[in-house]
PDB file of C-alpha atoms in Angstrom:
ATOM      1  CA  UNK A   1      19.576  27.919   4.475  1.00  0.00           C
ATOM      2  CA  UNK A   2      21.231  27.187   1.119  1.00  0.00           C
ATOM      3  CA  UNK A   3      23.013  24.096   2.398  1.00  0.00           C
ATOM      4  CA  UNK A   4      19.660  22.590   3.502  1.00  0.00           C
ATOM      5  CA  UNK A   5      17.696  23.241   0.309  1.00  0.00           C
ATOM      6  CA  UNK A   6      18.307  19.771  -1.127  1.00  0.00           C
ATOM      7  CA  UNK A   7      17.616  18.032   2.197  1.00  0.00           C
ATOM      8  CA  UNK A   8      14.317  19.854   2.652  1.00  0.00           C
ATOM      9  CA  UNK A   9      13.304  19.097  -0.941  1.00  0.00           C
ATOM     10  CA  UNK A  10      14.068  15.405  -0.407  1.00  0.00           C
ATOM     11  CA  UNK A  11      12.002  15.314   2.814  1.00  0.00           C
ATOM     12  CA  UNK A  12       9.004  17.017   1.227  1.00  0.00           C
ATOM     13  CA  UNK A  13       9.287  15.078  -2.023  1.00  0.00           C
ATOM     14  CA  UNK A  14       9.410  11.735  -0.232  1.00  0.00           C
ATOM     15  CA  UNK A  15       6.361  12.646   1.877  1.00  0.00           C
ATOM     16  CA  UNK A  16       4.455  13.835  -1.185  1.00  0.00           C
ATOM     17  CA  UNK A  17       5.269  10.615  -3.086  1.00  0.00           C
ATOM     18  CA  UNK A  18       4.282   8.378  -0.156  1.00  0.00           C
ATOM     19  CA  UNK A  19       0.970  10.196   0.359  1.00  0.00           C
ATOM     20  CA  UNK A  20       0.250  10.026  -3.367  1.00  0.00           C
ATOM     21  CA  UNK A  21       0.811   6.261  -3.489  1.00  0.00           C
ATOM     22  CA  UNK A  22      -1.526   5.654  -0.565  1.00  0.00           C
ATOM     23  CA  UNK A  23      -4.087   8.036  -2.051  1.00  0.00           C
ATOM     24  CA  UNK A  24      -3.962   6.232  -5.409  1.00  0.00           C
ATOM     25  CA  UNK A  25      -5.050   3.009  -3.717  1.00  0.00           C
ATOM     26  CA  UNK A  26      -7.964   4.803  -2.050  1.00  0.00           C
ATOM     27  CA  UNK A  27      -8.996   6.532  -5.299  1.00  0.00           C
ATOM     28  CA  UNK A  28      -8.843   3.239  -7.198  1.00  0.00           C
ATOM     29  CA  UNK A  29     -11.435   1.802  -4.818  1.00  0.00           C
ATOM     30  CA  UNK A  30     -13.657   4.880  -5.074  1.00  0.00           C
ATOM     31  CA  UNK A  31     -13.157   6.249  -1.574  1.00  0.00           C
ATOM     32  CA  UNK A  32     -14.123   9.896  -0.850  1.00  0.00           C
ATOM     33  CA  UNK A  33     -10.639  10.809   0.417  1.00  0.00           C
ATOM     34  CA  UNK A  34      -8.271   9.690  -2.313  1.00  0.00           C
ATOM     35  CA  UNK A  35      -5.226  10.735  -4.311  1.00  0.00           C
ATOM     36  CA  UNK A  36      -5.103  14.484  -3.694  1.00  0.00           C
ATOM     37  CA  UNK A  37      -6.295  14.315  -0.094  1.00  0.00           C
ATOM     38  CA  UNK A  38      -3.649  11.843   1.035  1.00  0.00           C
ATOM     39  CA  UNK A  39      -0.897  13.611  -0.905  1.00  0.00           C
ATOM     40  CA  UNK A  40      -1.730  16.946   0.722  1.00  0.00           C
ATOM     41  CA  UNK A  41      -2.068  15.450   4.207  1.00  0.00           C
ATOM     42  CA  UNK A  42       1.339  13.781   4.018  1.00  0.00           C
ATOM     43  CA  UNK A  43       2.984  16.851   2.495  1.00  0.00           C
ATOM     44  CA  UNK A  44       1.460  19.200   5.076  1.00  0.00           C
ATOM     45  CA  UNK A  45       2.599  16.994   7.959  1.00  0.00           C
ATOM     46  CA  UNK A  46       6.127  16.876   6.573  1.00  0.00           C
ATOM     47  CA  UNK A  47       6.130  20.630   5.991  1.00  0.00           C
ATOM     48  CA  UNK A  48       5.195  21.388   9.594  1.00  0.00           C
ATOM     49  CA  UNK A  49       7.892  19.054  10.883  1.00  0.00           C
ATOM     50  CA  UNK A  50      10.490  20.632   8.575  1.00  0.00           C
ATOM     51  CA  UNK A  51       9.758  23.906  10.354  1.00  0.00           C
ATOM     52  CA  UNK A  52      10.980  22.409  13.619  1.00  0.00           C
ATOM     53  CA  UNK A  53      13.752  20.225  12.153  1.00  0.00           C
ATOM     54  CA  UNK A  54      15.334  23.234  10.431  1.00  0.00           C
ATOM     55  CA  UNK A  55      14.256  25.938  12.839  1.00  0.00           C
ATOM     56  CA  UNK A  56      17.583  27.784  12.784  1.00  0.00           C
ATOM     57  CA  UNK A  57      17.273  28.281   9.038  1.00  0.00           C
ATOM     58  CA  UNK A  58      14.292  30.550   9.532  1.00  0.00           C
ATOM     59  CA  UNK A  59      15.142  31.916  12.997  1.00  0.00           C
ATOM     60  CA  UNK A  60      18.570  32.995  11.888  1.00  0.00           C
ATOM     61  CA  UNK A  61      21.859  33.091  13.764  1.00  0.00           C
ATOM     62  CA  UNK A  62      21.001  36.448  15.317  1.00  0.00           C
ATOM     63  CA  UNK A  63      18.613  34.722  17.744  1.00  0.00           C
ATOM     64  CA  UNK A  64      20.494  33.209  20.706  1.00  0.00           C
ATOM     65  CA  UNK A  65      19.956  29.456  20.921  1.00  0.00           C
ATOM     66  CA  UNK A  66      19.325  29.717  24.662  1.00  0.00           C
ATOM     67  CA  UNK A  67      16.279  31.966  24.164  1.00  0.00           C
ATOM     68  CA  UNK A  68      14.337  29.573  21.889  1.00  0.00           C
ATOM     69  CA  UNK A  69      13.139  26.108  22.800  1.00  0.00           C
ATOM     70  CA  UNK A  70      10.927  24.348  20.246  1.00  0.00           C
ATOM     71  CA  UNK A  71       9.517  20.897  20.909  1.00  0.00           C
ATOM     72  CA  UNK A  72       8.947  18.853  17.716  1.00  0.00           C
ATOM     73  CA  UNK A  73       6.805  16.348  19.616  1.00  0.00           C
ATOM     74  CA  UNK A  74       4.239  19.064  20.355  1.00  0.00           C
ATOM     75  CA  UNK A  75       4.028  19.869  16.656  1.00  0.00           C
ATOM     76  CA  UNK A  76       3.458  16.170  15.940  1.00  0.00           C
ATOM     77  CA  UNK A  77       0.736  16.000  18.587  1.00  0.00           C
ATOM     78  CA  UNK A  78      -0.984  19.015  17.059  1.00  0.00           C
ATOM     79  CA  UNK A  79      -0.853  17.440  13.592  1.00  0.00           C
ATOM     80  CA  UNK A  80      -2.371  14.164  14.749  1.00  0.00           C
ATOM     81  CA  UNK A  81      -5.103  16.004  16.669  1.00  0.00           C
ATOM     82  CA  UNK A  82      -6.026  18.049  13.607  1.00  0.00           C
ATOM     83  CA  UNK A  83      -6.051  14.986  11.367  1.00  0.00           C
ATOM     84  CA  UNK A  84      -8.675  13.479  13.668  1.00  0.00           C
ATOM     85  CA  UNK A  85     -11.209  16.038  12.419  1.00  0.00           C
ATOM     86  CA  UNK A  86     -10.396  15.262   8.788  1.00  0.00           C
ATOM     87  CA  UNK A  87     -10.662  11.530   9.413  1.00  0.00           C
ATOM     88  CA  UNK A  88     -14.028  11.938  11.109  1.00  0.00           C
ATOM     89  CA  UNK A  89     -15.324  13.668   7.985  1.00  0.00           C
ATOM     90  CA  UNK A  90     -14.981  10.528   5.846  1.00  0.00           C
ATOM     91  CA  UNK A  91     -16.809   8.258   8.304  1.00  0.00           C
ATOM     92  CA  UNK A  92     -20.564   8.057   7.781  1.00  0.00           C
ATOM     93  CA  UNK A  93     -23.338   5.882   9.124  1.00  0.00           C
ATOM     94  CA  UNK A  94     -26.238   4.528   7.084  1.00  0.00           C
ATOM     95  CA  UNK A  95     -28.625   2.693   9.371  1.00  0.00           C
ATOM     96  CA  UNK A  96     -26.533   0.045  11.090  1.00  0.00           C
ATOM     97  CA  UNK A  97     -23.790   0.249   8.465  1.00  0.00           C
ATOM     98  CA  UNK A  98     -20.654   2.289   9.170  1.00  0.00           C
ATOM     99  CA  UNK A  99     -18.360   3.137   6.251  1.00  0.00           C
ATOM    100  CA  UNK A 100     -15.119   5.065   5.885  1.00  0.00           C
ATOM    101  CA  UNK A 101     -13.233   3.637   8.862  1.00  0.00           C
ATOM    102  CA  UNK A 102     -10.397   2.267   6.729  1.00  0.00           C
ATOM    103  CA  UNK A 103     -10.056   5.536   4.822  1.00  0.00           C
ATOM    104  CA  UNK A 104      -9.976   7.492   8.093  1.00  0.00           C
ATOM    105  CA  UNK A 105      -7.259   5.169   9.393  1.00  0.00           C
ATOM    106  CA  UNK A 106      -5.266   5.618   6.170  1.00  0.00           C
ATOM    107  CA  UNK A 107      -5.455   9.419   6.528  1.00  0.00           C
ATOM    108  CA  UNK A 108      -4.213   9.178  10.108  1.00  0.00           C
ATOM    109  CA  UNK A 109      -1.386   6.855   9.022  1.00  0.00           C
ATOM    110  CA  UNK A 110      -0.483   9.151   6.129  1.00  0.00           C
ATOM    111  CA  UNK A 111      -0.093  12.047   8.553  1.00  0.00           C
ATOM    112  CA  UNK A 112       2.215   9.957  10.738  1.00  0.00           C
ATOM    113  CA  UNK A 113       4.309   9.009   7.694  1.00  0.00           C
ATOM    114  CA  UNK A 114       4.547  12.662   6.715  1.00  0.00           C
ATOM    115  CA  UNK A 115       5.870  13.508  10.180  1.00  0.00           C
ATOM    116  CA  UNK A 116       8.618  10.885   9.834  1.00  0.00           C
ATOM    117  CA  UNK A 117       9.635  12.129   6.391  1.00  0.00           C
ATOM    118  CA  UNK A 118       9.567  15.708   7.655  1.00  0.00           C
ATOM    119  CA  UNK A 119      12.160  15.050  10.354  1.00  0.00           C
ATOM    120  CA  UNK A 120      14.236  12.877   8.007  1.00  0.00           C
ATOM    121  CA  UNK A 121      13.489   9.502   9.607  1.00  0.00           C
ATOM    122  CA  UNK A 122      13.443   7.818   6.213  1.00  0.00           C
ATOM    123  CA  UNK A 123      13.899   4.174   7.161  1.00  0.00           C
ATOM    124  CA  UNK A 124      10.794   3.774   9.369  1.00  0.00           C
ATOM    125  CA  UNK A 125       8.856   6.126   7.092  1.00  0.00           C
ATOM    126  CA  UNK A 126       9.600   3.941   4.059  1.00  0.00           C
ATOM    127  CA  UNK A 127       8.708   0.782   5.960  1.00  0.00           C
ATOM    128  CA  UNK A 128       5.473   2.404   7.153  1.00  0.00           C
ATOM    129  CA  UNK A 129       4.600   3.438   3.584  1.00  0.00           C
ATOM    130  CA  UNK A 130       5.119  -0.096   2.271  1.00  0.00           C
ATOM    131  CA  UNK A 131       3.224  -1.587   5.222  1.00  0.00           C
ATOM    132  CA  UNK A 132       0.297   0.800   4.658  1.00  0.00           C
ATOM    133  CA  UNK A 133       0.103   0.006   0.946  1.00  0.00           C
ATOM    134  CA  UNK A 134       0.307  -3.699   1.735  1.00  0.00           C
ATOM    135  CA  UNK A 135      -2.414  -3.432   4.356  1.00  0.00           C
ATOM    136  CA  UNK A 136      -4.778  -1.556   2.048  1.00  0.00           C
ATOM    137  CA  UNK A 137      -4.183  -3.645  -1.068  1.00  0.00           C
ATOM    138  CA  UNK A 138      -2.901  -7.095  -0.128  1.00  0.00           C
ATOM    139  CA  UNK A 139      -4.993  -7.465   3.017  1.00  0.00           C
ATOM    140  CA  UNK A 140      -8.113  -6.833   0.929  1.00  0.00           C
ATOM    141  CA  UNK A 141      -7.447 -10.060  -0.971  1.00  0.00           C
ATOM    142  CA  UNK A 142      -6.609 -11.898   2.237  1.00  0.00           C
ATOM    143  CA  UNK A 143      -9.950 -10.804   3.712  1.00  0.00           C
ATOM    144  CA  UNK A 144     -11.717 -12.172   0.625  1.00  0.00           C
ATOM    145  CA  UNK A 145      -9.891 -15.479   1.030  1.00  0.00           C
ATOM    146  CA  UNK A 146     -10.380 -15.908   4.769  1.00  0.00           C
ATOM    147  CA  UNK A 147     -13.725 -17.505   5.714  1.00  0.00           C
ATOM    148  CA  UNK A 148     -15.720 -14.836   7.500  1.00  0.00           C
ATOM    149  CA  UNK A 149     -19.273 -13.792   8.254  1.00  0.00           C
ATOM    150  CA  UNK A 150     -21.039 -11.129   6.243  1.00  0.00           C
ATOM    151  CA  UNK A 151     -23.566  -8.854   7.933  1.00  0.00           C
ATOM    152  CA  UNK A 152     -26.390  -6.904   6.330  1.00  0.00           C
ATOM    153  CA  UNK A 153     -29.401  -4.916   7.426  1.00  0.00           C
ATOM    154  CA  UNK A 154     -32.632  -6.332   5.980  1.00  0.00           C
ATOM    155  CA  UNK A 155     -36.022  -4.613   5.838  1.00  0.00           C
ATOM    156  CA  UNK A 156     -39.158  -6.407   4.608  1.00  0.00           C
ATOM    157  CA  UNK A 157     -42.473  -4.646   4.062  1.00  0.00           C
ATOM    158  CA  UNK A 158     -45.777  -6.455   3.741  1.00  0.00           C
ATOM    159  CA  UNK A 159     -49.361  -5.251   3.534  1.00  0.00           C
ATOM    160  CA  UNK A 160     -50.663  -4.465   7.016  1.00  0.00           C
ATOM    161  CA  UNK A 161     -53.738  -6.576   6.264  1.00  0.00           C
ATOM    162  CA  UNK A 162     -51.753  -9.664   5.209  1.00  0.00           C
ATOM    163  CA  UNK A 163     -48.405  -9.648   7.001  1.00  0.00           C
ATOM    164  CA  UNK A 164     -46.266 -12.772   6.806  1.00  0.00           C
ATOM    165  CA  UNK A 165     -45.715 -14.482  10.145  1.00  0.00           C
ATOM    166  CA  UNK A 166     -42.342 -14.047  11.807  1.00  0.00           C
ATOM    167  CA  UNK A 167     -41.794 -17.811  11.822  1.00  0.00           C
ATOM    168  CA  UNK A 168     -42.115 -17.894   8.034  1.00  0.00           C
ATOM    169  CA  UNK A 169     -39.619 -15.038   7.668  1.00  0.00           C
ATOM    170  CA  UNK A 170     -37.114 -16.835   9.881  1.00  0.00           C
ATOM    171  CA  UNK A 171     -37.608 -20.066   7.935  1.00  0.00           C
ATOM    172  CA  UNK A 172     -37.077 -18.278   4.611  1.00  0.00           C
ATOM    173  CA  UNK A 173     -33.808 -16.725   5.801  1.00  0.00           C
ATOM    174  CA  UNK A 174     -32.605 -19.991   7.335  1.00  0.00           C
ATOM    175  CA  UNK A 175     -33.102 -21.804   4.011  1.00  0.00           C
ATOM    176  CA  UNK A 176     -30.971 -19.132   2.322  1.00  0.00           C
ATOM    177  CA  UNK A 177     -28.170 -19.663   4.840  1.00  0.00           C
ATOM    178  CA  UNK A 178     -28.820 -16.654   7.094  1.00  0.00           C
ATOM    179  CA  UNK A 179     -29.143 -16.272  10.829  1.00  0.00           C
ATOM    180  CA  UNK A 180     -30.856 -13.312  12.473  1.00  0.00           C
ATOM    181  CA  UNK A 181     -28.952 -11.289  15.053  1.00  0.00           C
ATOM    182  CA  UNK A 182     -31.920  -9.143  16.099  1.00  0.00           C
ATOM    183  CA  UNK A 183     -35.337  -8.151  14.796  1.00  0.00           C
ATOM    184  CA  UNK A 184     -37.606  -5.145  15.165  1.00  0.00           C
ATOM    185  CA  UNK A 185     -41.189  -4.518  14.029  1.00  0.00           C
ATOM    186  CA  UNK A 186     -43.042  -1.520  12.660  1.00  0.00           C
ATOM    187  CA  UNK A 187     -46.588  -0.954  11.448  1.00  0.00           C
ATOM    188  CA  UNK A 188     -47.681   2.218   9.656  1.00  0.00           C
ATOM    189  CA  UNK A 189     -51.470   2.301   9.335  1.00  0.00           C
ATOM    190  CA  UNK A 190     -51.503   5.419   7.170  1.00  0.00           C
ATOM    191  CA  UNK A 191     -48.977   4.015   4.702  1.00  0.00           C
ATOM    192  CA  UNK A 192     -50.593   0.582   4.926  1.00  0.00           C
ATOM    193  CA  UNK A 193     -47.617  -1.646   5.627  1.00  0.00           C
ATOM    194  CA  UNK A 194     -46.105  -3.854   8.312  1.00  0.00           C
ATOM    195  CA  UNK A 195     -42.295  -3.993   8.390  1.00  0.00           C
ATOM    196  CA  UNK A 196     -39.697  -6.390   9.743  1.00  0.00           C
ATOM    197  CA  UNK A 197     -36.230  -4.889  10.212  1.00  0.00           C
ATOM    198  CA  UNK A 198     -33.301  -7.083  11.240  1.00  0.00           C
ATOM    199  CA  UNK A 199     -29.552  -7.659  11.114  1.00  0.00           C
ATOM    200  CA  UNK A 200     -28.737 -10.874   9.251  1.00  0.00           C
ATOM    201  CA  UNK A 201     -25.511 -12.875   9.076  1.00  0.00           C
ATOM    202  CA  UNK A 202     -24.146 -15.470   6.670  1.00  0.00           C
ATOM    203  CA  UNK A 203     -20.859 -17.201   5.854  1.00  0.00           C
ATOM    204  CA  UNK A 204     -21.709 -17.572   2.131  1.00  0.00           C
ATOM    205  CA  UNK A 205     -20.313 -14.794  -0.089  1.00  0.00           C
ATOM    206  CA  UNK A 206     -23.029 -15.069  -2.762  1.00  0.00           C
ATOM    207  CA  UNK A 207     -25.918 -15.445  -0.315  1.00  0.00           C
ATOM    208  CA  UNK A 208     -27.028 -11.796  -0.485  1.00  0.00           C
ATOM    209  CA  UNK A 209     -27.593 -11.928  -4.242  1.00  0.00           C
ATOM    210  CA  UNK A 210     -29.475 -15.209  -3.928  1.00  0.00           C
ATOM    211  CA  UNK A 211     -31.644 -13.762  -1.173  1.00  0.00           C
ATOM    212  CA  UNK A 212     -32.461 -10.691  -3.280  1.00  0.00           C
ATOM    213  CA  UNK A 213     -33.578 -12.941  -6.142  1.00  0.00           C
ATOM    214  CA  UNK A 214     -35.753 -14.984  -3.813  1.00  0.00           C
ATOM    215  CA  UNK A 215     -37.391 -11.884  -2.356  1.00  0.00           C
ATOM    216  CA  UNK A 216     -38.073 -10.368  -5.814  1.00  0.00           C
ATOM    217  CA  UNK A 217     -40.120 -13.423  -6.723  1.00  0.00           C
ATOM    218  CA  UNK A 218     -42.515 -13.000  -3.777  1.00  0.00           C
ATOM    219  CA  UNK A 219     -45.797 -11.355  -4.767  1.00  0.00           C
ATOM    220  CA  UNK A 220     -46.856 -10.671  -1.172  1.00  0.00           C
ATOM    221  CA  UNK A 221     -43.781  -8.518  -0.504  1.00  0.00           C
ATOM    222  CA  UNK A 222     -44.355  -4.809  -1.048  1.00  0.00           C
ATOM    223  CA  UNK A 223     -40.746  -3.729  -0.639  1.00  0.00           C
ATOM    224  CA  UNK A 224     -37.418  -5.003   0.651  1.00  0.00           C
ATOM    225  CA  UNK A 225     -34.037  -3.480   1.304  1.00  0.00           C
ATOM    226  CA  UNK A 226     -30.673  -5.216   1.863  1.00  0.00           C
ATOM    227  CA  UNK A 227     -27.841  -2.993   3.103  1.00  0.00           C
ATOM    228  CA  UNK A 228     -24.506  -4.843   3.486  1.00  0.00           C
ATOM    229  CA  UNK A 229     -22.239  -3.576   6.219  1.00  0.00           C
ATOM    230  CA  UNK A 230     -18.636  -2.782   5.284  1.00  0.00           C
ATOM    231  CA  UNK A 231     -15.773  -0.281   5.675  1.00  0.00           C
TER     232      UNK A 231
END
């Protein structure tokens, strides 16, 4: 095993560094799975692949080669299956908003990178690390630059005795640059309110803040809630 000590250290060190870099980007943006999580995922994936890449170092020469058949691809499949459970843990749903998808994808990608470093496939592993960092960081700015629609869940509560007509609600949102994808209604007699709940869409980046200011100024509005959808 002595002649493989440096090689194994390089494989594990490269995987640990790659996972740490990806995790730093996630931690910087306040994601639940950040620096330590990604570093450990990448390191663990590489460690499991090192077991198969250097199997004769731990099996020893006393074991006949013909009696042992290990399949590294099965180890990789097991790693990616297990990572699926970890990725699912960072995805959560709040109403119609789903968050954590990008972080889950980065965890899955980090595991794949760790597998490549573990078997010593450095060239594609390095390219994948750079591509992942570029996707998470650079693509964020590209998304801000590209014209796109923003979606948000909007809830408006009025007194059940004096609810605002739906036509007036639609007109208010249209003047603020919003279109309504769907709308639902709810009346709670005990609580004393009538509620509109809808998914709204706009192409203006500052429209949500302007809408919140407009809604705060209304005296007939008991309560409102704007929940932007995002990753």
